[in-house]
PDB file of C-alpha atoms in Angstrom:
ATOM      1  CA  ASP A   1     -26.966 -36.957 273.239  1.00 50.00           C
ATOM      2  CA  PHE A   2     -29.983 -34.915 271.793  1.00 51.00           C
ATOM      3  CA  CYS A   3     -31.048 -32.833 268.265  1.00 61.00           C
ATOM      4  CA  LEU A   4     -32.620 -30.665 269.906  1.00 62.00           C
ATOM      5  CA  SER A   5     -29.877 -29.822 272.383  1.00 57.00           C
ATOM      6  CA  ARG A   6     -27.266 -29.404 269.702  1.00 60.00           C
ATOM      7  CA  GLY A   7     -29.950 -27.027 267.389  1.00 64.00           C
ATOM      8  CA  LEU A   8     -30.254 -24.803 270.279  1.00 58.00           C
ATOM      9  CA  GLY A   9     -26.777 -24.637 270.548  1.00 60.00           C
ATOM     10  CA  ASP A  10     -26.394 -23.667 267.065  1.00 64.00           C
ATOM     11  CA  VAL A  11     -29.116 -21.142 267.397  1.00 59.00           C
ATOM     12  CA  TYR A  12     -27.545 -19.425 269.909  1.00 57.00           C
ATOM     13  CA  LYS A  13     -24.337 -19.019 268.064  1.00 57.00           C
ATOM     14  CA  ARG A  14     -25.958 -17.344 265.114  1.00 60.00           C
ATOM     15  CA  GLN A  15     -28.928 -15.261 266.564  1.00 55.00           C
ATOM     16  CA  ASP A  16     -26.277 -11.937 268.021  1.00 55.00           C
ATOM     17  CA  ASN A  17     -25.070 -11.950 264.260  1.00 58.00           C
ATOM     18  CA  SER A  18     -28.217 -12.783 261.627  1.00 56.00           C
ATOM     19  CA  GLY A  19     -30.054  -9.230 262.125  1.00 57.00           C
ATOM     20  CA  THR A  20     -33.782 -11.818 262.353  1.00 54.00           C
ATOM     21  CA  MET A  21     -33.720 -11.215 266.353  1.00 55.00           C
ATOM     22  CA  GLY A  22     -34.869  -7.623 265.679  1.00 58.00           C
ATOM     23  CA  ALA A  23     -37.366  -8.922 263.088  1.00 57.00           C
ATOM     24  CA  MET A  24     -39.207 -11.478 264.804  1.00 58.00           C
ATOM     25  CA  ASP A  25     -42.324 -10.074 267.278  1.00 69.00           C
ATOM     26  CA  VAL A  26     -42.245 -10.031 270.860  1.00 76.00           C
ATOM     27  CA  TYR A  27     -44.108 -13.442 271.826  1.00 74.00           C
ATOM     28  CA  LYS A  28     -41.631 -15.932 269.170  1.00 78.00           C
ATOM     29  CA  ARG A  29     -38.417 -13.404 270.561  1.00 77.00           C
ATOM     30  CA  LYS A  30     -39.438 -14.541 274.586  1.00 78.00           C
ATOM     31  CA  ALA A  31     -40.152 -18.208 273.090  1.00 78.00           C
ATOM     32  CA  LEU A  32     -36.149 -18.140 271.589  1.00 78.00           C
ATOM     33  CA  GLU A  33     -35.285 -16.002 274.328  1.00 76.00           C
ATOM     34  CA  LEU A  34     -35.970 -18.659 276.649  1.00 76.00           C
ATOM     35  CA  ALA A  35     -35.137 -21.829 274.576  1.00 76.00           C
ATOM     36  CA  THR A  36     -31.488 -20.826 274.522  1.00 78.00           C
ATOM     37  CA  SER A  37     -31.447 -19.345 278.015  1.00 82.00           C
ATOM     38  CA  ASP A  38     -28.440 -21.506 280.695  1.00 84.00           C
ATOM     39  CA  THR A  39     -31.113 -22.676 282.107  1.00 84.00           C
ATOM     40  CA  ALA A  40     -32.509 -24.627 278.887  1.00 84.00           C
ATOM     41  CA  ARG A  41     -29.695 -25.219 278.289  1.00 86.00           C
ATOM     42  CA  LYS A  42     -28.699 -26.815 281.401  1.00 89.00           C
ATOM     43  CA  ALA A  43     -32.031 -28.623 281.373  1.00 88.00           C
ATOM     44  CA  PHE A  44     -31.711 -30.700 278.111  1.00 90.00           C
ATOM     45  CA  ASP A  45     -27.523 -31.821 279.011  1.00 92.00           C
ATOM     46  CA  ILE A  46     -28.408 -34.825 279.932  1.00 93.00           C
ATOM     47  CA  THR A  47     -25.428 -35.865 280.309  1.00 93.00           C
ATOM     48  CA  GLN A  48     -24.810 -34.336 283.649  1.00 94.00           C
ATOM     49  CA  GLU A  49     -27.230 -37.439 284.360  1.00 95.00           C
ATOM     50  CA  PRO A  50     -25.072 -40.033 286.321  1.00 96.00           C
ATOM     51  CA  THR A  51     -24.278 -43.687 283.954  1.00 96.00           C
ATOM     52  CA  ARG A  52     -26.157 -45.984 286.223  1.00 96.00           C
ATOM     53  CA  LEU A  53     -29.391 -43.707 286.301  1.00 97.00           C
ATOM     54  CA  ARG A  54     -29.036 -43.230 282.359  1.00 97.00           C
ATOM     55  CA  GLN A  55     -28.779 -47.233 282.313  1.00 97.00           C
ATOM     56  CA  ARG A  56     -31.633 -47.685 284.711  1.00 97.00           C
ATOM     57  CA  TYR A  57     -34.270 -45.306 282.337  1.00 97.00           C
ATOM     58  CA  GLY A  58     -32.845 -47.835 279.267  1.00 96.00           C
ATOM     59  CA  MET A  59     -30.310 -46.809 277.108  1.00 95.00           C
ATOM     60  CA  HIS A  60     -32.746 -45.724 274.656  1.00 94.00           C
ATOM     61  CA  VAL A  61     -35.433 -43.311 273.593  1.00 95.00           C
ATOM     62  CA  TRP A  62     -38.119 -44.118 275.456  1.00 96.00           C
ATOM     63  CA  GLY A  63     -35.926 -44.037 278.453  1.00 96.00           C
ATOM     64  CA  GLN A  64     -33.962 -40.943 277.758  1.00 96.00           C
ATOM     65  CA  ARG A  65     -37.046 -38.750 277.225  1.00 96.00           C
ATOM     66  CA  ALA A  66     -38.060 -40.116 280.536  1.00 97.00           C
ATOM     67  CA  LEU A  67     -35.220 -39.367 282.309  1.00 97.00           C
ATOM     68  CA  MET A  68     -35.174 -35.460 280.484  1.00 96.00           C
ATOM     69  CA  ALA A  69     -39.057 -35.016 281.062  1.00 96.00           C
ATOM     70  CA  ARG A  70     -37.408 -35.650 285.161  1.00 96.00           C
ATOM     71  CA  ARG A  71     -34.835 -33.087 284.107  1.00 96.00           C
ATOM     72  CA  LEU A  72     -37.222 -30.273 282.643  1.00 95.00           C
ATOM     73  CA  VAL A  73     -39.929 -30.395 285.470  1.00 95.00           C
ATOM     74  CA  GLU A  74     -36.854 -29.501 287.632  1.00 94.00           C
ATOM     75  CA  HIS A  75     -35.654 -26.936 286.046  1.00 91.00           C
ATOM     76  CA  GLY A  76     -38.723 -24.986 285.636  1.00 90.00           C
ATOM     77  CA  ALA A  77     -41.282 -26.562 282.916  1.00 91.00           C
ATOM     78  CA  SER A  78     -44.633 -27.019 284.311  1.00 92.00           C
ATOM     79  CA  PHE A  79     -45.682 -28.894 281.256  1.00 94.00           C
ATOM     80  CA  VAL A  80     -43.952 -31.645 279.645  1.00 95.00           C
ATOM     81  CA  THR A  81     -45.378 -33.807 277.307  1.00 95.00           C
ATOM     82  CA  MET A  82     -43.136 -36.910 276.104  1.00 94.00           C
ATOM     83  CA  VAL A  83     -44.122 -39.064 273.340  1.00 94.00           C
ATOM     84  CA  MET A  84     -43.508 -43.097 273.630  1.00 94.00           C
ATOM     85  CA  GLU A  85     -44.377 -44.392 269.876  1.00 93.00           C
ATOM     86  CA  ASN A  86     -41.613 -45.820 267.778  1.00 94.00           C
ATOM     87  CA  PRO A  87     -39.774 -47.816 270.226  1.00 94.00           C
ATOM     88  CA  TYR A  88     -36.968 -48.979 267.120  1.00 94.00           C
ATOM     89  CA  GLN A  89     -34.385 -46.172 267.826  1.00 91.00           C
ATOM     90  CA  SER A  90     -31.540 -46.129 269.932  1.00 89.00           C
ATOM     91  CA  GLY A  91     -29.763 -49.257 268.970  1.00 89.00           C
ATOM     92  CA  VAL A  92     -33.172 -51.168 269.203  1.00 93.00           C
ATOM     93  CA  HIS A  93     -33.048 -54.019 266.639  1.00 93.00           C
ATOM     94  CA  PHE A  94     -36.033 -53.117 264.261  1.00 93.00           C
ATOM     95  CA  LEU A  95     -38.650 -56.457 264.083  1.00 94.00           C
ATOM     96  CA  LYS A  96     -40.172 -57.027 261.281  1.00 93.00           C
ATOM     97  CA  GLU A  97     -43.435 -58.032 262.184  1.00 94.00           C
ATOM     98  CA  GLY A  98     -43.442 -55.067 264.758  1.00 95.00           C
ATOM     99  CA  THR A  99     -44.778 -51.026 263.777  1.00 94.00           C
ATOM    100  CA  TYR A 100     -43.181 -48.128 264.638  1.00 91.00           C
ATOM    101  CA  ASN A 101     -46.080 -47.000 266.775  1.00 93.00           C
ATOM    102  CA  TRP A 102     -48.876 -47.903 268.738  1.00 94.00           C
ATOM    103  CA  ASP A 103     -51.273 -49.056 265.651  1.00 93.00           C
ATOM    104  CA  SER A 104     -51.092 -52.427 266.485  1.00 94.00           C
ATOM    105  CA  HIS A 105     -53.800 -53.908 263.843  1.00 96.00           C
ATOM    106  CA  ALA A 106     -53.293 -57.318 262.282  1.00 96.00           C
ATOM    107  CA  VAL A 107     -51.925 -55.591 259.009  1.00 96.00           C
ATOM    108  CA  ASN A 108     -49.331 -53.529 261.197  1.00 95.00           C
ATOM    109  CA  CYS A 109     -47.460 -55.882 263.165  1.00 96.00           C
ATOM    110  CA  HIS A 110     -47.769 -59.108 264.525  1.00 97.00           C
ATOM    111  CA  LEU A 111     -49.157 -58.174 268.543  1.00 97.00           C
ATOM    112  CA  PHE A 112     -47.689 -60.545 270.624  1.00 97.00           C
ATOM    113  CA  ASN A 113     -44.065 -60.282 269.403  1.00 96.00           C
ATOM    114  CA  ASP A 114     -43.965 -56.599 269.016  1.00 97.00           C
ATOM    115  CA  ALA A 115     -44.874 -56.468 272.286  1.00 96.00           C
ATOM    116  CA  ARG A 116     -42.507 -58.768 273.591  1.00 96.00           C
ATOM    117  CA  VAL A 117     -40.041 -55.610 272.236  1.00 96.00           C
ATOM    118  CA  ARG A 118     -42.200 -53.047 273.131  1.00 95.00           C
ATOM    119  CA  PHE A 119     -43.542 -53.436 276.485  1.00 96.00           C
ATOM    120  CA  PRO A 120     -39.853 -54.164 278.393  1.00 96.00           C
ATOM    121  CA  LEU A 121     -38.837 -50.503 277.251  1.00 96.00           C
ATOM    122  CA  TYR A 122     -41.577 -49.079 278.413  1.00 96.00           C
ATOM    123  CA  ASP A 123     -42.553 -50.700 281.668  1.00 97.00           C
ATOM    124  CA  ARG A 124     -38.505 -49.908 282.279  1.00 97.00           C
ATOM    125  CA  ALA A 125     -39.291 -46.193 281.449  1.00 97.00           C
ATOM    126  CA  VAL A 126     -42.327 -45.243 283.524  1.00 97.00           C
ATOM    127  CA  ALA A 127     -41.426 -47.118 286.529  1.00 97.00           C
ATOM    128  CA  ALA A 128     -37.221 -45.304 286.838  1.00 98.00           C
ATOM    129  CA  LEU A 129     -39.387 -41.818 285.744  1.00 98.00           C
ATOM    130  CA  ILE A 130     -42.044 -42.882 288.774  1.00 97.00           C
ATOM    131  CA  GLU A 131     -39.510 -43.922 291.461  1.00 97.00           C
ATOM    132  CA  ASP A 132     -37.053 -41.266 290.872  1.00 97.00           C
ATOM    133  CA  LEU A 133     -39.749 -38.103 290.794  1.00 97.00           C
ATOM    134  CA  HIS A 134     -40.578 -39.898 294.322  1.00 96.00           C
ATOM    135  CA  ALA A 135     -36.742 -40.919 295.439  1.00 96.00           C
ATOM    136  CA  ARG A 136     -36.409 -36.729 294.587  1.00 96.00           C
ATOM    137  CA  GLY A 137     -39.448 -35.491 296.430  1.00 95.00           C
ATOM    138  CA  LEU A 138     -41.247 -34.313 293.452  1.00 95.00           C
ATOM    139  CA  ASN A 139     -44.012 -36.703 294.052  1.00 93.00           C
ATOM    140  CA  LYS A 140     -45.816 -34.409 295.417  1.00 93.00           C
ATOM    141  CA  LYS A 141     -45.507 -31.445 292.619  1.00 94.00           C
ATOM    142  CA  VAL A 142     -45.317 -33.434 289.861  1.00 97.00           C
ATOM    143  CA  LEU A 143     -47.938 -35.568 287.935  1.00 97.00           C
ATOM    144  CA  LEU A 144     -47.647 -38.560 285.932  1.00 97.00           C
ATOM    145  CA  ILE A 145     -50.451 -38.786 283.295  1.00 97.00           C
ATOM    146  CA  VAL A 146     -49.517 -42.078 280.958  1.00 97.00           C
ATOM    147  CA  THR A 147     -52.305 -42.415 278.582  1.00 95.00           C
ATOM    148  CA  GLY A 148     -52.735 -42.869 274.662  1.00 92.00           C
ATOM    149  CA  GLU A 149     -55.643 -42.541 272.430  1.00 90.00           C
ATOM    150  CA  PHE A 150     -58.358 -45.304 273.504  1.00 90.00           C
ATOM    151  CA  GLY A 151     -58.082 -48.596 274.217  1.00 93.00           C
ATOM    152  CA  ARG A 152     -57.878 -51.660 272.371  1.00 94.00           C
ATOM    153  CA  THR A 153     -60.642 -54.036 271.148  1.00 95.00           C
ATOM    154  CA  PRO A 154     -61.200 -57.109 273.010  1.00 94.00           C
ATOM    155  CA  ARG A 155     -60.921 -59.769 270.864  1.00 94.00           C
ATOM    156  CA  ILE A 156     -57.596 -60.655 268.563  1.00 96.00           C
ATOM    157  CA  SER A 157     -57.775 -60.371 264.804  1.00 96.00           C
ATOM    158  CA  TYR A 158     -56.209 -61.538 262.767  1.00 97.00           C
ATOM    159  CA  SER A 159     -54.813 -60.395 258.579  1.00 96.00           C
ATOM    160  CA  GLU A 160     -51.992 -60.707 256.187  1.00 96.00           C
ATOM    161  CA  GLY A 161     -48.984 -58.507 257.834  1.00 95.00           C
ATOM    162  CA  THR A 162     -48.371 -55.963 255.217  1.00 93.00           C
ATOM    163  CA  GLN A 163     -44.265 -56.659 256.344  1.00 92.00           C
ATOM    164  CA  THR A 164     -44.550 -59.946 256.222  1.00 94.00           C
ATOM    165  CA  LYS A 165     -47.318 -60.843 254.240  1.00 95.00           C
ATOM    166  CA  VAL A 166     -48.198 -64.130 256.787  1.00 95.00           C
ATOM    167  CA  LYS A 167     -51.245 -64.079 258.697  1.00 97.00           C
ATOM    168  CA  GLN A 168     -50.796 -62.581 262.453  1.00 97.00           C
ATOM    169  CA  PRO A 169     -52.571 -61.328 265.249  1.00 97.00           C
ATOM    170  CA  GLY A 170     -53.586 -58.106 265.608  1.00 97.00           C
ATOM    171  CA  ARG A 171     -55.658 -55.643 267.578  1.00 96.00           C
ATOM    172  CA  ASP A 172     -58.192 -52.943 266.426  1.00 96.00           C
ATOM    173  CA  HIS A 173     -59.578 -49.684 267.628  1.00 95.00           C
ATOM    174  CA  TRP A 174     -61.861 -49.869 270.723  1.00 95.00           C
ATOM    175  CA  PRO A 175     -62.941 -46.259 272.280  1.00 93.00           C
ATOM    176  CA  GLN A 176     -65.480 -48.304 274.752  1.00 94.00           C
ATOM    177  CA  ALA A 177     -62.954 -48.655 277.214  1.00 94.00           C
ATOM    178  CA  MET A 178     -58.982 -48.086 278.436  1.00 93.00           C
ATOM    179  CA  SER A 179     -56.787 -47.739 281.089  1.00 93.00           C
ATOM    180  CA  VAL A 180     -55.104 -44.785 282.226  1.00 95.00           C
ATOM    181  CA  LEU A 181     -52.016 -44.639 284.479  1.00 96.00           C
ATOM    182  CA  VAL A 182     -51.841 -41.569 286.961  1.00 97.00           C
ATOM    183  CA  SER A 183     -48.749 -41.084 289.433  1.00 97.00           C
ATOM    184  CA  GLY A 184     -47.784 -38.750 291.586  1.00 96.00           C
ATOM    185  CA  GLY A 185     -49.734 -34.916 292.643  1.00 95.00           C
ATOM    186  CA  GLY A 186     -50.140 -35.659 295.611  1.00 94.00           C
ATOM    187  CA  MET A 187     -52.966 -37.552 294.832  1.00 95.00           C
ATOM    188  CA  LYS A 188     -54.129 -40.776 296.693  1.00 95.00           C
ATOM    189  CA  THR A 189     -52.824 -43.755 294.510  1.00 93.00           C
ATOM    190  CA  GLY A 190     -52.152 -47.268 294.580  1.00 93.00           C
ATOM    191  CA  GLN A 191     -55.904 -47.746 293.635  1.00 95.00           C
ATOM    192  CA  VAL A 192     -57.624 -48.907 290.845  1.00 96.00           C
ATOM    193  CA  VAL A 193     -60.835 -46.482 289.984  1.00 96.00           C
ATOM    194  CA  GLY A 194     -63.871 -48.324 288.176  1.00 95.00           C
ATOM    195  CA  SER A 195     -63.780 -51.873 285.943  1.00 95.00           C
ATOM    196  CA  THR A 196     -65.418 -53.161 282.663  1.00 95.00           C
ATOM    197  CA  ASN A 197     -67.069 -56.464 282.066  1.00 95.00           C
ATOM    198  CA  ALA A 198     -65.502 -59.233 282.579  1.00 94.00           C
ATOM    199  CA  ARG A 199     -64.979 -58.908 279.142  1.00 93.00           C
ATOM    200  CA  GLY A 200     -63.156 -55.992 278.624  1.00 92.00           C
ATOM    201  CA  GLU A 201     -65.001 -54.365 276.571  1.00 94.00           C
ATOM    202  CA  HIS A 202     -67.641 -51.698 278.265  1.00 94.00           C
ATOM    203  CA  PRO A 203     -67.291 -49.609 281.341  1.00 94.00           C
ATOM    204  CA  LYS A 204     -69.083 -51.473 284.465  1.00 94.00           C
ATOM    205  CA  ASP A 205     -68.668 -49.799 287.888  1.00 94.00           C
ATOM    206  CA  ARG A 206     -67.647 -45.941 288.097  1.00 94.00           C
ATOM    207  CA  PRO A 207     -67.345 -44.807 284.587  1.00 94.00           C
ATOM    208  CA  LEU A 208     -65.157 -42.337 283.862  1.00 95.00           C
ATOM    209  CA  THR A 209     -64.522 -39.751 280.774  1.00 94.00           C
ATOM    210  CA  PRO A 210     -60.990 -38.428 279.507  1.00 94.00           C
ATOM    211  CA  ASN A 211     -62.526 -34.995 280.408  1.00 96.00           C
ATOM    212  CA  ASP A 212     -62.416 -36.285 284.117  1.00 97.00           C
ATOM    213  CA  LEU A 213     -58.929 -36.742 284.091  1.00 96.00           C
ATOM    214  CA  TRP A 214     -58.677 -33.404 282.572  1.00 96.00           C
ATOM    215  CA  ALA A 215     -60.123 -31.930 285.270  1.00 97.00           C
ATOM    216  CA  THR A 216     -57.985 -33.523 287.657  1.00 97.00           C
ATOM    217  CA  MET A 217     -54.948 -32.312 285.859  1.00 97.00           C
ATOM    218  CA  PHE A 218     -56.189 -28.962 285.522  1.00 97.00           C
ATOM    219  CA  ARG A 219     -57.198 -28.318 289.506  1.00 96.00           C
ATOM    220  CA  HIS A 220     -53.754 -29.752 290.382  1.00 96.00           C
ATOM    221  CA  LEU A 221     -51.796 -27.212 287.963  1.00 95.00           C
ATOM    222  CA  GLY A 222     -54.138 -24.438 289.684  1.00 95.00           C
ATOM    223  CA  ILE A 223     -56.267 -23.640 286.104  1.00 95.00           C
ATOM    224  CA  ASP A 224     -59.524 -22.871 286.574  1.00 95.00           C
ATOM    225  CA  TYR A 225     -61.362 -25.102 284.027  1.00 94.00           C
ATOM    226  CA  GLN A 226     -64.916 -24.499 284.565  1.00 94.00           C
ATOM    227  CA  ASN A 227     -64.520 -20.519 283.978  1.00 93.00           C
ATOM    228  CA  THR A 228     -61.500 -20.245 281.229  1.00 94.00           C
ATOM    229  CA  SER A 229     -62.125 -20.276 277.377  1.00 94.00           C
ATOM    230  CA  PHE A 230     -60.221 -18.558 274.065  1.00 92.00           C
ATOM    231  CA  LEU A 231     -61.892 -17.024 271.157  1.00 91.00           C
ATOM    232  CA  ASP A 232     -61.502 -19.031 267.891  1.00 89.00           C
ATOM    233  CA  HIS A 233     -61.293 -17.138 264.344  1.00 89.00           C
ATOM    234  CA  SER A 234     -64.739 -16.310 264.589  1.00 91.00           C
ATOM    235  CA  GLY A 235     -64.706 -14.979 268.002  1.00 91.00           C
ATOM    236  CA  ARG A 236     -66.890 -17.673 269.596  1.00 94.00           C
ATOM    237  CA  PRO A 237     -65.811 -18.618 273.141  1.00 93.00           C
ATOM    238  CA  MET A 238     -64.325 -22.074 273.162  1.00 94.00           C
ATOM    239  CA  PRO A 239     -63.792 -23.580 277.038  1.00 94.00           C
ATOM    240  CA  ILE A 240     -60.921 -25.091 277.819  1.00 95.00           C
ATOM    241  CA  LEU A 241     -63.230 -27.815 278.863  1.00 95.00           C
ATOM    242  CA  PRO A 242     -66.481 -28.300 278.507  1.00 93.00           C
ATOM    243  CA  TYR A 243     -67.308 -30.748 280.728  1.00 95.00           C
ATOM    244  CA  GLY A 244     -65.593 -33.110 283.236  1.00 95.00           C
ATOM    245  CA  GLU A 245     -65.232 -33.231 287.222  1.00 96.00           C
ATOM    246  CA  PRO A 246     -62.092 -33.938 289.219  1.00 97.00           C
ATOM    247  CA  ILE A 247     -61.775 -37.272 289.919  1.00 97.00           C
ATOM    248  CA  THR A 248     -62.795 -37.748 294.212  1.00 97.00           C
ATOM    249  CA  GLU A 249     -61.142 -40.791 294.333  1.00 97.00           C
ATOM    250  CA  LEU A 250     -57.703 -39.693 293.936  1.00 96.00           C
ATOM    251  CA  LEU A 251     -57.611 -36.118 295.878  1.00 94.00           C
TER     252      LEU A 251
END
């Protein structure tokens, strides 16, 4: 049951009577026509999925978003972004020592207690999506990238929680090293590329950058990232990717 699906239905009913369609520029009109098409409405109708499959993903916002992502690519979407931020929705009890996003500083949450709620939801949704894509023969067409913004400090820090008012463990920002999951896309998966030192502090073997990951993604999408740029507001060409090479181990 998604608000977006209901909202698109309302727009579809009103658009012919409001007169606003004629006032929109061509791009906005095309976007609205796409969003209110029969294909889009069918793609967003997650109730068409078997109950058992929905339960396999998890009957919570993360699980159903993952399932929706699979439906969208099946209906022709070439790029889908799925956000797994606040787990405390869709009947998942809010944890006082938890946090709505992954900002697991000690002042925001008790790292371990929050993880006990968050990780099972995350693991179930991602695993179900990977298995479902393979079962439907979409694993060569669909490249799944699961990533965050950066890593977390290898060492635990302690601070008084804003909500709990007691001392609790957490981790801070750590851009020097992080882990990313890649699946499908016809890639050579089932391997670990690169490593850190024993404490998980810094890259040791085969250091990579986010741009190498995006170069891999652009290659899969057939985008010539080395020769593609966009003009900024001053008219200067800005490359879609200033540097980076596809990760050869995956190809």
